[in-house]
Tab-separated table of C-alpha atoms in Angstrom:
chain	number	residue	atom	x	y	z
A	1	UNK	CA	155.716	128.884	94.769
A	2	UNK	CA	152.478	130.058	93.113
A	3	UNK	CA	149.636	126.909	92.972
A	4	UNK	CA	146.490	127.783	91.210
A	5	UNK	CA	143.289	125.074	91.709
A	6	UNK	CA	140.633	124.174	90.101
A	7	UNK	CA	137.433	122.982	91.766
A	8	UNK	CA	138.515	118.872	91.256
A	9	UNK	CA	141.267	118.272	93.336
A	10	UNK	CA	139.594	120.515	96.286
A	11	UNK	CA	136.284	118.634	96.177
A	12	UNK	CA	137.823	114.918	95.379
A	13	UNK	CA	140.183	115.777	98.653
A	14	UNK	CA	137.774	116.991	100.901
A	15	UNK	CA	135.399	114.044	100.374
A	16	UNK	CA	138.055	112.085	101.464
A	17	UNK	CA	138.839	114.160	104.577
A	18	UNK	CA	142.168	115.142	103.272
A	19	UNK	CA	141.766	119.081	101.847
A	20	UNK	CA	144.516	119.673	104.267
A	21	UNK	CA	146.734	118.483	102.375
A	22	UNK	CA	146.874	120.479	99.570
A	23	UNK	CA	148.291	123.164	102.385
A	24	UNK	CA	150.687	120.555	103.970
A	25	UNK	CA	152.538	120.146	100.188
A	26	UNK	CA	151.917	123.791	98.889
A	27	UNK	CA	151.295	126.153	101.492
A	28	UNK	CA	148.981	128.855	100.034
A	29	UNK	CA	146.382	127.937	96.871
A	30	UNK	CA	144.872	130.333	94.475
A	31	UNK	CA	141.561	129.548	93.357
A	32	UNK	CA	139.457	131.698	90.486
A	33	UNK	CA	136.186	133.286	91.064
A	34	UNK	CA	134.538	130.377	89.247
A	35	UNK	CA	136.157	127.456	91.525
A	36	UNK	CA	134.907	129.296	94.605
A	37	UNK	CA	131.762	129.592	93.476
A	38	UNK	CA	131.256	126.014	91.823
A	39	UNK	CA	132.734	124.736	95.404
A	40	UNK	CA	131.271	127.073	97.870
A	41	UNK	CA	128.318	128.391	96.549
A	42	UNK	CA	126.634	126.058	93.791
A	43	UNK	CA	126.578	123.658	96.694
A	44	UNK	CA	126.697	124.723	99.763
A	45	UNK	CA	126.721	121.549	101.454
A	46	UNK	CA	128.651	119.365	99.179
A	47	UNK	CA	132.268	118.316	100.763
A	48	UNK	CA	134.805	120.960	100.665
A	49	UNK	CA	131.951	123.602	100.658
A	50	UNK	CA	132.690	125.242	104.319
A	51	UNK	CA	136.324	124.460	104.238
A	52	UNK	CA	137.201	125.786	101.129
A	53	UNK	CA	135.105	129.349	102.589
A	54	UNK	CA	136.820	129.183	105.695
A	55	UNK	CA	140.207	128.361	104.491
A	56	UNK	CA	142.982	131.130	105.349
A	57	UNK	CA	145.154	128.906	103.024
A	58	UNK	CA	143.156	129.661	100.037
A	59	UNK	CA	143.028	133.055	98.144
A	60	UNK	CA	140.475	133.614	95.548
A	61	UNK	CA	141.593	136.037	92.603
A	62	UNK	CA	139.258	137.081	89.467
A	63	UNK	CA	141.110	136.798	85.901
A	64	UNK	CA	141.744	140.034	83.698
A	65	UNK	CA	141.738	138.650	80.312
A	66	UNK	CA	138.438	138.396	79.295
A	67	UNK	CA	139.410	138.037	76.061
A	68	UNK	CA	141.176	134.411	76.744
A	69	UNK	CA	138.879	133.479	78.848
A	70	UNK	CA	136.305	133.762	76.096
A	71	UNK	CA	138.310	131.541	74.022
A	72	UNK	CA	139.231	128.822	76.681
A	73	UNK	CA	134.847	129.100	77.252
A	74	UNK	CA	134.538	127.521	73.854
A	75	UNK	CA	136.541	124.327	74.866
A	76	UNK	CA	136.146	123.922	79.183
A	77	UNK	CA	133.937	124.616	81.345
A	78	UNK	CA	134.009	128.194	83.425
A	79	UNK	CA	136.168	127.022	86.302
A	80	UNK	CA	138.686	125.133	84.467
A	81	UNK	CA	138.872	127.974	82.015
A	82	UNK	CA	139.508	130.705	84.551
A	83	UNK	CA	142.055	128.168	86.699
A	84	UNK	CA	144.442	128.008	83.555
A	85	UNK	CA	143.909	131.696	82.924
A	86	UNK	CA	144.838	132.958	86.683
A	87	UNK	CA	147.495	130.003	86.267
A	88	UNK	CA	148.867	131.960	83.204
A	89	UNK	CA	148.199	135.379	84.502
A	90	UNK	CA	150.181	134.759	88.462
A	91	UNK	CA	153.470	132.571	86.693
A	92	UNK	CA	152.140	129.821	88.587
A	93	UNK	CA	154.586	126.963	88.946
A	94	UNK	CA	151.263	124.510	89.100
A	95	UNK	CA	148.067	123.950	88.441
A	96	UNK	CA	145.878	121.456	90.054
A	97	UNK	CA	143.303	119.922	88.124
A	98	UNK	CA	141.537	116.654	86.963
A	99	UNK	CA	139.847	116.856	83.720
A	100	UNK	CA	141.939	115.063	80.775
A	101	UNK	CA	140.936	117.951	78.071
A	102	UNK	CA	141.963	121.093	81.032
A	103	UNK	CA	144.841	119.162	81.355
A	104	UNK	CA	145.485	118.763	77.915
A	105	UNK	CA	144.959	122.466	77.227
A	106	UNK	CA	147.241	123.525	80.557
A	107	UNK	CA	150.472	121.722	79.017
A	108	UNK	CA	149.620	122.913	75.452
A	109	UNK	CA	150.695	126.679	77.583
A	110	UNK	CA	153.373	125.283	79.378
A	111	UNK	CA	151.034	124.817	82.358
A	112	UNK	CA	152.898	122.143	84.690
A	113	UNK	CA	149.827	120.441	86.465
A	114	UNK	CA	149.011	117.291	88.582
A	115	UNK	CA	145.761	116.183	89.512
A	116	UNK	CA	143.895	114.388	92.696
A	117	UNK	CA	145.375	110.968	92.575
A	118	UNK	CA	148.981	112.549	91.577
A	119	UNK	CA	148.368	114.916	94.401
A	120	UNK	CA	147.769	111.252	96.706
A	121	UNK	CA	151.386	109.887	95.258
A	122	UNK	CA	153.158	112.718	96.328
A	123	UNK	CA	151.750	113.137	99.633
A	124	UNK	CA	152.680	109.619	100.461
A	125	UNK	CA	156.711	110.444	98.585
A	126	UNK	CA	156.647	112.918	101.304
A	127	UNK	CA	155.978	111.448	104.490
A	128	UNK	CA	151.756	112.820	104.725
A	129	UNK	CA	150.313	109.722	104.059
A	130	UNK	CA	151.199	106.434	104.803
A	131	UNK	CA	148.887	104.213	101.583
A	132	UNK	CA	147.456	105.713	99.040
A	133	UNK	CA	145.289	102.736	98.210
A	134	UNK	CA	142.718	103.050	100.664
A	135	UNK	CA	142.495	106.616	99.601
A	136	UNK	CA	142.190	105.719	96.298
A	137	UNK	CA	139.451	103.064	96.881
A	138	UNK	CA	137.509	105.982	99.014
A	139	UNK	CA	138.261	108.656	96.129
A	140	UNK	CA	136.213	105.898	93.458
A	141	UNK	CA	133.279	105.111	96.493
A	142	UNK	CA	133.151	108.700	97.105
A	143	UNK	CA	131.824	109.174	93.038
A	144	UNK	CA	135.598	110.018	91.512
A	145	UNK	CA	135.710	108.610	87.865
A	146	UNK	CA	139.257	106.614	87.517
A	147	UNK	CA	139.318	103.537	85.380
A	148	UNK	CA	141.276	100.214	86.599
A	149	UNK	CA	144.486	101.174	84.488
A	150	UNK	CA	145.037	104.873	86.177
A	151	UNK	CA	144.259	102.897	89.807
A	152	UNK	CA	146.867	99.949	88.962
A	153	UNK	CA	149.452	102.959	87.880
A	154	UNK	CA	149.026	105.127	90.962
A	155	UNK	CA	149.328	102.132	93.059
A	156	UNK	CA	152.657	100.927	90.974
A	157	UNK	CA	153.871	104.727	91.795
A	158	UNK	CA	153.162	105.111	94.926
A	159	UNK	CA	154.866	101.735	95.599
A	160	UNK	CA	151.596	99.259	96.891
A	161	UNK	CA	151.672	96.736	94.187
């Protein structure tokens, strides 16, 4: 199964010590150009930084349509624009991501996609975790933006209410 990231889920994981995962549930990730350099480069020594560069689990691949990319530019930022893209351009079966609008713009091109805390609910369906609340209370102290009705949901999901 083809899995394209954006920069979101890899960073949100690995400031909670659990980028590994994203191997554990999908085996090999694809990254853009743009995620590896907004996670490895643009700061170096922000969490998820060295793994992400050392990571034999994650492939980075450069888009071919410019032309797309160009239009996606005038609604996302460069990362999220070239995730969908490479998402579109490899078949991918799934594309992790965050934002609401990327999102948004994913499904609207039949882009299946699930995000950090969705990422947390399924590791936990699966056996990889055993509570997602406590790594949803470290995801919001760690700086991750989720308002109380997406934190009482994941909990109802993943079974902890």
């Amino acid at each position: 199964m083809i899995v394209v990231s954006n920069a979101g889920p890899l960073i949100a994981l690995a400031r909670i010590g659990h980028l590994s995962l994203l191997h554990r549930l999908y085996g090999e990730l694809l990254i853009p150009s743009a995620v590896q350099a907004e996670v490895t480069r643009a700061r170096p020594d922000s969490p998820g930084a060295r793994e992400v560069d050392l990571a034999d689990w994650i492939t980075v691949v450069g888009v071919s349509d410019q032309l797309a990319l160009s239009l996606l530019r005038e609604r996302l930022d460069l990362g999220e624009s070239e995730a969908i893209i490479l998402a579109l351009e490899q078949a991918a079966k799934l594309l992790l991501i965050d934002e609401a609008k990327g999102r948004r713009l994913a499904q609207t091109r039949g882009l299946a996609n699930i995000g950090t805390v969705g990422i947390l609910i399924l590791a936990k369906r699966r056996g990889l975790v055993d509570l997602v609340t406590p790594l949803l209370e470290q995801l919001i102290t760690s700086g991750f933006r989720m308002d109380e009705a997406l934190f009482q949901k994941a909990r109802s999901l993943a079974a902890e209410t």
